[in-house]
JSON list of C-alpha atoms in Angstrom, two decimals:
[
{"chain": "A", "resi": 1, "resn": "UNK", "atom": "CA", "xyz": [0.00, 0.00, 0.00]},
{"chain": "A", "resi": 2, "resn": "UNK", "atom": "CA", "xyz": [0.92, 3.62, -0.14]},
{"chain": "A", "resi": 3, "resn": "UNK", "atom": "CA", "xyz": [0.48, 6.65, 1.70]},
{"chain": "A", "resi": 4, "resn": "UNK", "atom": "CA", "xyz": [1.14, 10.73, 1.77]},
{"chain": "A", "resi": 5, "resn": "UNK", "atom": "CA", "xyz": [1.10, 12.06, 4.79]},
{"chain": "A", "resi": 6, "resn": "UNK", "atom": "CA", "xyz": [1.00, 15.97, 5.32]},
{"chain": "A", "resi": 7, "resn": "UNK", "atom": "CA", "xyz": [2.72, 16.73, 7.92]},
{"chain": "A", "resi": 8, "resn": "UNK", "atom": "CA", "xyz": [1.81, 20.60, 8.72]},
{"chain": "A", "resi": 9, "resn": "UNK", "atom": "CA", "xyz": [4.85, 21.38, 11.66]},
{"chain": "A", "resi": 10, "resn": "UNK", "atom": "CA", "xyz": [7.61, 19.79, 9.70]},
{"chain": "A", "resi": 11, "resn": "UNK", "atom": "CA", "xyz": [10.20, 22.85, 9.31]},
{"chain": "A", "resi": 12, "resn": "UNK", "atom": "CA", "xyz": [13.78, 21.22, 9.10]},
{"chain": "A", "resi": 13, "resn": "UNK", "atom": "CA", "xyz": [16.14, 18.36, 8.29]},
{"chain": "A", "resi": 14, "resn": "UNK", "atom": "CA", "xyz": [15.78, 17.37, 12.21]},
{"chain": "A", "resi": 15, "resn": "UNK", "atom": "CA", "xyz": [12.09, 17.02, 11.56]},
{"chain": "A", "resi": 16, "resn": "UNK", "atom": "CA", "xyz": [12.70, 14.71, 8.75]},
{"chain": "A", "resi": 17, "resn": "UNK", "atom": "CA", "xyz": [15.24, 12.33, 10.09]},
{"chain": "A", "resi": 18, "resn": "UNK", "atom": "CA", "xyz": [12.87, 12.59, 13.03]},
{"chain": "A", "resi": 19, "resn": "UNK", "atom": "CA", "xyz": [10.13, 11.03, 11.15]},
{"chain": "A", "resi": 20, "resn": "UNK", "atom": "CA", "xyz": [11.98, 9.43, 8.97]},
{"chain": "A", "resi": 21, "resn": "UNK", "atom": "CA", "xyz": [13.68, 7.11, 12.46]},
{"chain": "A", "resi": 22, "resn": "UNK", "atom": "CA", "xyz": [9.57, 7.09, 13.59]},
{"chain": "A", "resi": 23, "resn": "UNK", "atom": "CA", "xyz": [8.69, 5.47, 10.37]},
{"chain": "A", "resi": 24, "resn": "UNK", "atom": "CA", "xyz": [11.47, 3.19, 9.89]},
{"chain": "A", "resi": 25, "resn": "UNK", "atom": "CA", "xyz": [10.73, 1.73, 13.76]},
{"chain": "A", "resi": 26, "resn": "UNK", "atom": "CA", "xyz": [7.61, 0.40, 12.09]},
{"chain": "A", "resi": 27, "resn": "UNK", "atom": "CA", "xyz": [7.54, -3.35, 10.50]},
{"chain": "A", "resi": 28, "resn": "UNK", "atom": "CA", "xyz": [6.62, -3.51, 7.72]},
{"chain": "A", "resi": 29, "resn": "UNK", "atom": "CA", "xyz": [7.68, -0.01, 5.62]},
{"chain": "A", "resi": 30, "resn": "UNK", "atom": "CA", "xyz": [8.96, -0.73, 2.51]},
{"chain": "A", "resi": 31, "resn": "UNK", "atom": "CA", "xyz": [9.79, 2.82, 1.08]},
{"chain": "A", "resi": 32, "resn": "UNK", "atom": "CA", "xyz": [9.76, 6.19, 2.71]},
{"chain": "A", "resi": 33, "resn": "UNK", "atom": "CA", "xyz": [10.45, 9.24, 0.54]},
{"chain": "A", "resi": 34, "resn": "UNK", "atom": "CA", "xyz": [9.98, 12.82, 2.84]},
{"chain": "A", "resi": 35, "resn": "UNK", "atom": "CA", "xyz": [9.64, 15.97, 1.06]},
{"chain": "A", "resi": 36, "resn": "UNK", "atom": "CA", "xyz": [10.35, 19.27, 3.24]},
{"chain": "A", "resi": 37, "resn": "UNK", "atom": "CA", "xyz": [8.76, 21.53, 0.98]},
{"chain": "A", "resi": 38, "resn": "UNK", "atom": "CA", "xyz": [5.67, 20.05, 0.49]},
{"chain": "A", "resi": 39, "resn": "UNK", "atom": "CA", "xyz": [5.45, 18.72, 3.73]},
{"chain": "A", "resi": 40, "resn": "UNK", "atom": "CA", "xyz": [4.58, 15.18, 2.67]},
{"chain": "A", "resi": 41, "resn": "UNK", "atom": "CA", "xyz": [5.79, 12.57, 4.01]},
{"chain": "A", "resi": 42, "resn": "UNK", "atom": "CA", "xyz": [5.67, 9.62, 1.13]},
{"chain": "A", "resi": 43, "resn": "UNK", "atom": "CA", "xyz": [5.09, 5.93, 2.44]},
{"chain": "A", "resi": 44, "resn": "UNK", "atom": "CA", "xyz": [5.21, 2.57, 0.82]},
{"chain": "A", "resi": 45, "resn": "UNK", "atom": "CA", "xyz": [4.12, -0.41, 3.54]},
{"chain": "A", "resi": 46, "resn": "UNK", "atom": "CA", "xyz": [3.01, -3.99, 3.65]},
{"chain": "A", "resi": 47, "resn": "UNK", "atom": "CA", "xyz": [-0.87, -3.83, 4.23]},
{"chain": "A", "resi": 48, "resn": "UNK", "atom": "CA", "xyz": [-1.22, -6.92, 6.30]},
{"chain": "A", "resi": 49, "resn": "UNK", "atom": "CA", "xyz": [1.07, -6.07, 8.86]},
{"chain": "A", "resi": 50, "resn": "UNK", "atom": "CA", "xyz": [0.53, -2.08, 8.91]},
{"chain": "A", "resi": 51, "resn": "UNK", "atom": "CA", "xyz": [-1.85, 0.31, 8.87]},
{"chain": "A", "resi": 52, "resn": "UNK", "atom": "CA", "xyz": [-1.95, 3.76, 7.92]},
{"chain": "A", "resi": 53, "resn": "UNK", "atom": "CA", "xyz": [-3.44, 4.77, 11.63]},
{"chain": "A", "resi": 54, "resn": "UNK", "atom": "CA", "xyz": [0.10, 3.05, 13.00]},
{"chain": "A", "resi": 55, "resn": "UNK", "atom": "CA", "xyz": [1.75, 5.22, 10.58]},
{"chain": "A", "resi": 56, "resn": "UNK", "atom": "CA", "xyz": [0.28, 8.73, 11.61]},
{"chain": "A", "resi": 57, "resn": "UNK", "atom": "CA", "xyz": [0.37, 7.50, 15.49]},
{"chain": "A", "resi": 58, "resn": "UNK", "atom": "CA", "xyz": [4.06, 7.04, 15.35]},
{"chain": "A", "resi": 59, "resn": "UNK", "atom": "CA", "xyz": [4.62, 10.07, 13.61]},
{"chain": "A", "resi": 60, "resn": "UNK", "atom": "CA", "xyz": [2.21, 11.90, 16.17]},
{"chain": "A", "resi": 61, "resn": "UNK", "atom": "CA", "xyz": [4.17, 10.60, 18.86]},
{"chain": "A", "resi": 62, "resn": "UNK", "atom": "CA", "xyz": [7.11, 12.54, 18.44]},
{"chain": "A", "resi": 63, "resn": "UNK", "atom": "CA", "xyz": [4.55, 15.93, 18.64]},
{"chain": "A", "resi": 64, "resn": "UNK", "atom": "CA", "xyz": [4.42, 16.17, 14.63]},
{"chain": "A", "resi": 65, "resn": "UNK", "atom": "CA", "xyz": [0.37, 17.50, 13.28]},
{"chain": "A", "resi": 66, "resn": "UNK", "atom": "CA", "xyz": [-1.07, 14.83, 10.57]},
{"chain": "A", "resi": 67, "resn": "UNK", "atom": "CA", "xyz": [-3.75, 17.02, 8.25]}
]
């Protein structure tokens, strides 16, 4: 599966490798391509053993805004 994830307070490289670590803690990720300027936050997963809820919690963990 894939998903884009806006991320609205993402404002730096820390952010991203922030997210990026977040994402990457998560079985099952395949790809994960983060774009600063848009915002998005790009995600290629295994359906079966992730969901795209686990995704944005992670990611909301660290303090980070999903829209």
């Amino acid at each position: 599966m894939k998903s884009i994830l806006k991320v609205n307070n993402m404002k730096n490289m820390i952010d991203v490798n922030s997210i990026r670590r977040a994402i990457s803690n998560n079985e099952g990720v395949i790809a994960c391509q983060i774009d600063l300027d848009k915002k998005e936050v790009d995600v290629v997963y295994d359906g079966y053993s992730l969901t795209v809820d686990k995704l944005v919690e992670s990611i909301e963990d660290l303090g980070y805004t999903i829209l």
